Amino acid sequence: MKVAYVTCDNPVARFDDEREILLGAWLGAGIEGTTLTWDDPRADWSSFDAVVVRSAWDYIERRDEFTAWARRVEQATRLFNSASVLEWNTDKTYLRGLGVPTVPTHWAEPGTNAELPHWEEYVVKPAISSGARDTMRTADRDLAEAHVAKLVGAGRTAMVQPYVKAVEHEGELSLLYFGGEFSHAVRRHPMLTETAIDEANRARLRDPDDDQFALAELVLSKVGERLLYARVDLVRMPDGEPVLMELEAAEPYLFLRYELDAPELFARVLADSL
């Protein structure tokens, strides 16, 4: 079986330290993996049994082009995750209609009023973004409103959330699934903090609580199709309730080096899907 491992022709791809891990696991499952950039004009996607999007992390500035590419590839071969999921999941407005508990969010779209709720601290980010790009954390309501106005003025949808202080001591919990099967979970260091992040404290394996498992399963049930890979990011609110921060089903980092069996599970699920 031949499968394309999709990355990007951008310096950001150097942070993809999971590629060789996955390609090795795929080979062990009888899958020959080939690395290609998603926008390679020479690529013959129909020559592969499947195409798996992994580190196409430059799509932010070219999302329309990226989603059009995904639809073309899906006409030629199997695409994971599907083109419809990639398009839906790369715009965080999907959170509005998912029907699960989420971090409270104020949405501001072009042509709308940027007046914000009164919260102690704000996180402002565009609905299409990754890696905290163009994201602001501030206790100054005027600064938050100004950042919203800047994003909206550029034709972007902005989302504003209260900063959840629980991440400072509990962190964010990411649950990793392959083919709908739970693989592992990690406690992630919060990104919007002044504490330096190194490899030692970037993430730690953790067993989710029952209510966190239940919420993650509920989130996945709302998607409507089986996902080859998914990362469900949760946080606890001040009252202890777990809520969804994001469902990552397009190009998430999978923390494969934290769980020895994870790469083989990914490979087995992929092989079973072909």
Short mmCIF file of C-alpha atoms in Angstrom, two decimals:
data_model
loop_
_atom_site.label_atom_id
_atom_site.label_comp_id
_atom_site.label_asym_id
_atom_site.label_seq_id
_atom_site.Cartn_x
_atom_site.Cartn_y
_atom_site.Cartn_z
CA MET A 1 0.00 0.00 0.00
CA LYS A 2 1.25 3.47 -0.89
CA VAL A 3 0.25 6.47 1.21
CA ALA A 4 1.26 10.12 0.90
CA TYR A 5 2.32 11.89 4.08
CA VAL A 6 1.34 15.52 3.48
CA THR A 7 3.43 18.36 4.83
CA CYS A 8 4.22 21.87 3.59
CA ASP A 9 7.07 23.72 1.88
CA ASN A 10 7.52 26.16 4.73
CA PRO A 11 10.15 26.48 7.48
CA VAL A 12 7.44 25.69 10.03
CA ALA A 13 7.54 22.08 8.81
CA ARG A 14 10.89 21.63 10.56
CA PHE A 15 8.93 21.31 13.79
CA ASP A 16 7.30 18.12 12.51
CA ASP A 17 9.24 15.63 14.60
CA GLU A 18 6.56 12.96 14.18
CA ARG A 19 7.07 12.26 10.48
CA GLU A 20 9.82 9.65 10.78
CA ILE A 21 8.02 8.01 13.70
CA LEU A 22 4.88 7.57 11.62
CA LEU A 23 6.62 6.54 8.43
CA GLY A 24 8.43 3.83 10.36
CA ALA A 25 5.20 2.59 11.93
CA TRP A 26 3.46 2.64 8.56
CA LEU A 27 6.23 0.54 7.04
CA GLY A 28 5.78 -2.01 9.81
CA ALA A 29 2.11 -2.23 8.85
CA GLY A 30 2.90 -2.77 5.17
CA ILE A 31 2.42 0.84 4.11
CA GLU A 32 4.99 2.63 1.98
CA GLY A 33 4.89 6.29 2.99
CA THR A 34 6.01 9.13 0.74
CA THR A 35 6.42 12.70 1.96
CA LEU A 36 4.92 15.37 -0.28
CA THR A 37 3.91 19.00 0.16
CA TRP A 38 0.23 19.59 -0.35
CA ASP A 39 0.81 22.21 -3.05
CA ASP A 40 3.39 20.26 -5.07
CA PRO A 41 2.26 20.75 -8.70
CA ARG A 42 4.06 17.57 -9.75
CA ALA A 43 2.29 15.30 -7.31
CA ASP A 44 0.09 12.56 -8.79
CA TRP A 45 -2.29 11.99 -5.91
CA SER A 46 -4.15 9.28 -7.82
CA SER A 47 -1.04 7.09 -7.63
CA PHE A 48 -1.55 6.66 -3.87
CA ASP A 49 -3.95 4.40 -2.03
CA ALA A 50 -4.51 7.24 0.39
CA VAL A 51 -3.34 10.74 1.28
CA VAL A 52 -2.91 11.67 4.95
CA VAL A 53 -2.67 15.34 5.92
CA ARG A 54 -0.20 15.81 8.74
CA SER A 55 1.93 18.98 8.90
CA ALA A 56 0.32 21.23 6.28
CA TRP A 57 0.79 24.06 8.73
CA ASP A 58 1.00 26.90 6.20
CA TYR A 59 -2.65 26.61 5.20
CA ILE A 60 -3.59 29.54 7.46
CA GLU A 61 -2.72 32.16 4.84
CA ARG A 62 -4.07 30.04 1.96
CA ARG A 63 -7.04 28.26 3.41
CA ASP A 64 -9.27 28.56 0.34
CA GLU A 65 -6.50 27.12 -1.80
CA PHE A 66 -5.90 24.36 0.72
CA THR A 67 -9.54 23.30 0.96
CA ALA A 68 -9.87 23.37 -2.84
CA TRP A 69 -6.81 21.11 -3.01
CA ALA A 70 -8.42 18.73 -0.51
CA ARG A 71 -11.57 18.46 -2.62
CA ARG A 72 -9.51 17.68 -5.73
CA VAL A 73 -7.48 15.02 -3.93
CA GLU A 74 -10.62 13.39 -2.63
CA GLN A 75 -11.80 12.96 -6.21
CA ALA A 76 -8.58 11.05 -6.98
CA THR A 77 -8.06 8.86 -3.89
CA ARG A 78 -8.85 8.41 -0.19
CA LEU A 79 -8.13 11.52 1.89
CA PHE A 80 -7.71 11.57 5.67
CA ASN A 81 -9.29 13.30 7.22
CA SER A 82 -11.94 13.99 4.61
CA ALA A 83 -12.12 17.23 2.65
CA SER A 84 -15.38 18.17 4.36
CA VAL A 85 -13.81 17.68 7.80
CA LEU A 86 -10.71 19.66 6.83
CA GLU A 87 -12.82 22.57 5.61
CA TRP A 88 -15.13 22.48 8.63
CA ASN A 89 -12.42 22.05 11.24
CA THR A 90 -10.01 24.73 9.99
CA ASP A 91 -12.52 27.46 10.90
CA LYS A 92 -13.21 27.55 14.63
CA THR A 93 -16.74 28.78 14.07
CA TYR A 94 -17.57 25.07 14.08
CA LEU A 95 -17.62 25.41 17.87
CA ARG A 96 -20.84 27.42 17.69
CA GLY A 97 -22.94 24.54 16.42
CA LEU A 98 -21.23 21.50 17.91
CA GLY A 99 -23.68 21.15 20.77
CA VAL A 100 -21.20 20.40 23.57
CA PRO A 101 -19.95 22.44 26.55
CA THR A 102 -17.28 24.87 25.38
CA VAL A 103 -15.35 27.78 26.81
CA PRO A 104 -17.70 30.82 26.74
CA THR A 105 -17.05 32.66 23.48
CA HIS A 106 -18.01 36.05 22.11
CA TRP A 107 -17.95 36.09 18.31
CA ALA A 108 -17.25 39.21 16.25
CA GLU A 109 -17.61 39.15 12.50
CA PRO A 110 -17.04 41.85 9.89
CA GLY A 111 -19.83 44.39 10.16
CA THR A 112 -20.63 43.60 13.81
CA ASN A 113 -20.06 45.51 17.04
CA ALA A 114 -16.79 44.70 18.84
CA GLU A 115 -18.12 45.54 22.34
CA LEU A 116 -17.03 42.77 24.66
CA PRO A 117 -18.43 41.16 27.80
CA HIS A 118 -16.88 42.20 31.11
CA TRP A 119 -14.36 39.48 32.00
CA GLU A 120 -11.35 39.63 34.27
CA GLU A 121 -8.98 38.63 31.47
CA TYR A 122 -9.45 38.11 27.73
CA VAL A 123 -8.08 35.84 25.04
CA VAL A 124 -8.66 37.21 21.54
CA LYS A 125 -7.87 35.21 18.42
CA PRO A 126 -9.02 34.81 14.82
CA ALA A 127 -11.34 31.95 13.98
CA ILE A 128 -8.86 30.71 11.39
CA SER A 129 -5.51 30.35 13.11
CA SER A 130 -3.12 27.87 14.71
CA GLY A 131 -0.30 27.88 17.22
CA ALA A 132 -1.54 31.04 18.99
CA ARG A 133 -0.91 33.07 15.85
CA ASP A 134 -2.43 36.58 16.06
CA THR A 135 -3.68 35.67 19.55
CA MET A 136 -3.70 38.14 22.44
CA ARG A 137 -4.13 37.58 26.17
CA THR A 138 -4.85 40.75 28.12
CA ALA A 139 -6.67 42.05 31.18
CA ASP A 140 -7.17 45.40 29.42
CA ARG A 141 -10.65 45.46 27.88
CA ASP A 142 -9.74 48.36 25.60
CA LEU A 143 -6.75 46.47 24.21
CA ALA A 144 -8.90 43.41 23.67
CA GLU A 145 -11.53 45.43 21.81
CA ALA A 146 -8.81 47.08 19.70
CA HIS A 147 -7.44 43.67 18.69
CA VAL A 148 -10.93 42.48 17.82
CA ALA A 149 -11.45 45.60 15.71
CA LYS A 150 -8.13 44.96 13.94
CA LEU A 151 -9.07 41.38 13.09
CA VAL A 152 -12.58 42.27 12.01
CA GLY A 153 -11.29 45.22 10.00
CA ALA A 154 -9.09 42.80 8.07
CA GLY A 155 -12.19 40.78 7.15
CA ARG A 156 -11.59 38.06 9.74
CA THR A 157 -13.92 36.57 12.31
CA ALA A 158 -12.65 37.08 15.86
CA MET A 159 -13.40 34.95 18.88
CA VAL A 160 -13.04 36.28 22.41
CA GLN A 161 -12.93 34.05 25.47
CA PRO A 162 -12.25 34.54 29.16
CA TYR A 163 -8.79 33.34 30.15
CA VAL A 164 -9.33 30.11 32.08
CA LYS A 165 -6.90 30.26 34.99
CA ALA A 166 -7.26 26.55 35.67
CA VAL A 167 -4.75 25.94 32.89
CA GLU A 168 -2.04 27.49 35.09
CA HIS A 169 -2.15 24.63 37.60
CA GLU A 170 -4.01 21.85 35.77
CA GLY A 171 -3.03 22.60 32.18
CA GLU A 172 -4.95 21.67 29.07
CA LEU A 173 -5.81 18.02 28.55
CA SER A 174 -5.49 16.58 25.05
CA LEU A 175 -7.06 13.21 24.31
CA LEU A 176 -5.75 11.46 21.18
CA TYR A 177 -7.92 9.14 19.09
CA PHE A 178 -7.17 7.04 16.01
CA GLY A 179 -10.14 5.65 14.10
CA GLY A 180 -12.32 6.57 17.05
CA GLU A 181 -10.18 4.46 19.40
CA PHE A 182 -8.61 6.19 22.39
CA SER A 183 -4.82 6.09 22.29
CA HIS A 184 -3.44 8.33 25.03
CA ALA A 185 -3.84 11.68 26.75
CA VAL A 186 -1.37 14.38 27.72
CA ARG A 187 -1.48 17.32 30.05
CA ARG A 188 -0.22 20.21 27.94
CA HIS A 189 1.59 23.28 29.17
CA PRO A 190 -0.57 26.37 28.59
CA MET A 191 0.62 28.41 25.61
CA LEU A 192 -0.41 31.87 26.81
CA THR A 193 1.79 32.01 29.87
CA GLU A 194 5.08 33.64 30.76
CA THR A 195 6.54 30.35 31.99
CA ALA A 196 9.19 29.05 29.60
CA ILE A 197 8.23 25.90 27.73
CA ASP A 198 10.94 23.30 27.25
CA GLU A 199 10.79 19.66 26.26
CA ALA A 200 10.61 18.53 29.86
CA ASN A 201 7.41 20.42 30.67
CA ARG A 202 5.80 20.65 27.22
CA ALA A 203 3.46 17.78 28.02
CA ARG A 204 3.05 14.78 30.32
CA LEU A 205 1.03 11.61 29.96
CA ARG A 206 -2.09 11.68 32.06
CA ASP A 207 -5.12 9.46 32.65
CA PRO A 208 -8.30 11.43 31.92
CA ASP A 209 -11.07 11.53 34.48
CA ASP A 210 -14.40 9.87 33.69
CA ASP A 211 -16.12 13.18 32.93
CA GLN A 212 -13.31 14.16 30.56
CA PHE A 213 -13.59 10.84 28.73
CA ALA A 214 -17.35 11.30 28.47
CA LEU A 215 -17.02 14.78 26.99
CA ALA A 216 -14.38 13.68 24.47
CA GLU A 217 -16.60 10.82 23.32
CA LEU A 218 -19.55 13.20 23.01
CA VAL A 219 -17.47 15.62 20.91
CA LEU A 220 -16.40 12.87 18.50
CA SER A 221 -19.98 11.61 18.21
CA LYS A 222 -21.02 15.03 16.91
CA VAL A 223 -18.70 14.91 13.89
CA GLY A 224 -20.84 12.47 11.95
CA GLU A 225 -18.01 10.44 10.42
CA ARG A 226 -15.11 8.30 11.52
CA LEU A 227 -11.87 10.25 11.85
CA LEU A 228 -8.51 8.65 11.15
CA TYR A 229 -6.99 10.96 13.76
CA ALA A 230 -8.37 13.49 16.21
CA ARG A 231 -7.19 15.44 19.21
CA VAL A 232 -9.77 16.66 21.71
CA ASP A 233 -8.48 19.56 23.81
CA LEU A 234 -10.27 20.12 27.13
CA VAL A 235 -9.96 22.43 30.10
CA ARG A 236 -11.83 22.70 33.40
CA MET A 237 -13.81 25.80 34.19
CA PRO A 238 -13.65 27.38 37.69
CA ASP A 239 -16.65 25.28 38.79
CA GLY A 240 -14.83 22.09 37.79
CA GLU A 241 -16.84 21.38 34.63
CA PRO A 242 -14.75 20.07 31.72
CA VAL A 243 -15.35 22.01 28.50
CA LEU A 244 -14.04 21.78 24.97
CA MET A 245 -11.37 24.19 23.87
CA GLU A 246 -10.87 22.72 20.39
CA LEU A 247 -11.34 19.58 18.36
CA GLU A 248 -8.23 19.21 16.20
CA ALA A 249 -9.04 17.06 13.16
CA ALA A 250 -7.03 18.75 10.40
CA GLU A 251 -3.31 18.77 11.21
CA PRO A 252 -2.82 18.33 14.97
CA TYR A 253 0.38 17.47 16.75
CA LEU A 254 -0.28 14.00 18.12
CA PHE A 255 2.29 13.65 20.93
CA LEU A 256 3.35 10.30 19.50
CA ARG A 257 6.65 10.23 21.36
CA TYR A 258 4.82 10.20 24.68
CA GLU A 259 3.06 6.85 24.14
CA LEU A 260 5.05 3.98 22.64
CA ASP A 261 2.02 2.16 21.24
CA ALA A 262 0.48 5.21 19.57
CA PRO A 263 2.36 5.10 16.22
CA GLU A 264 1.51 1.42 15.74
CA LEU A 265 -2.14 2.08 16.56
CA PHE A 266 -2.23 4.91 14.02
CA ALA A 267 -0.63 2.62 11.41
CA ARG A 268 -3.03 -0.25 12.13
CA VAL A 269 -6.08 1.99 11.89
CA LEU A 270 -4.80 3.44 8.61
CA ALA A 271 -4.10 0.00 7.15
CA ASP A 272 -7.58 -1.19 8.17
CA SER A 273 -9.08 1.85 6.41
CA LEU A 274 -7.56 1.01 3.02
#
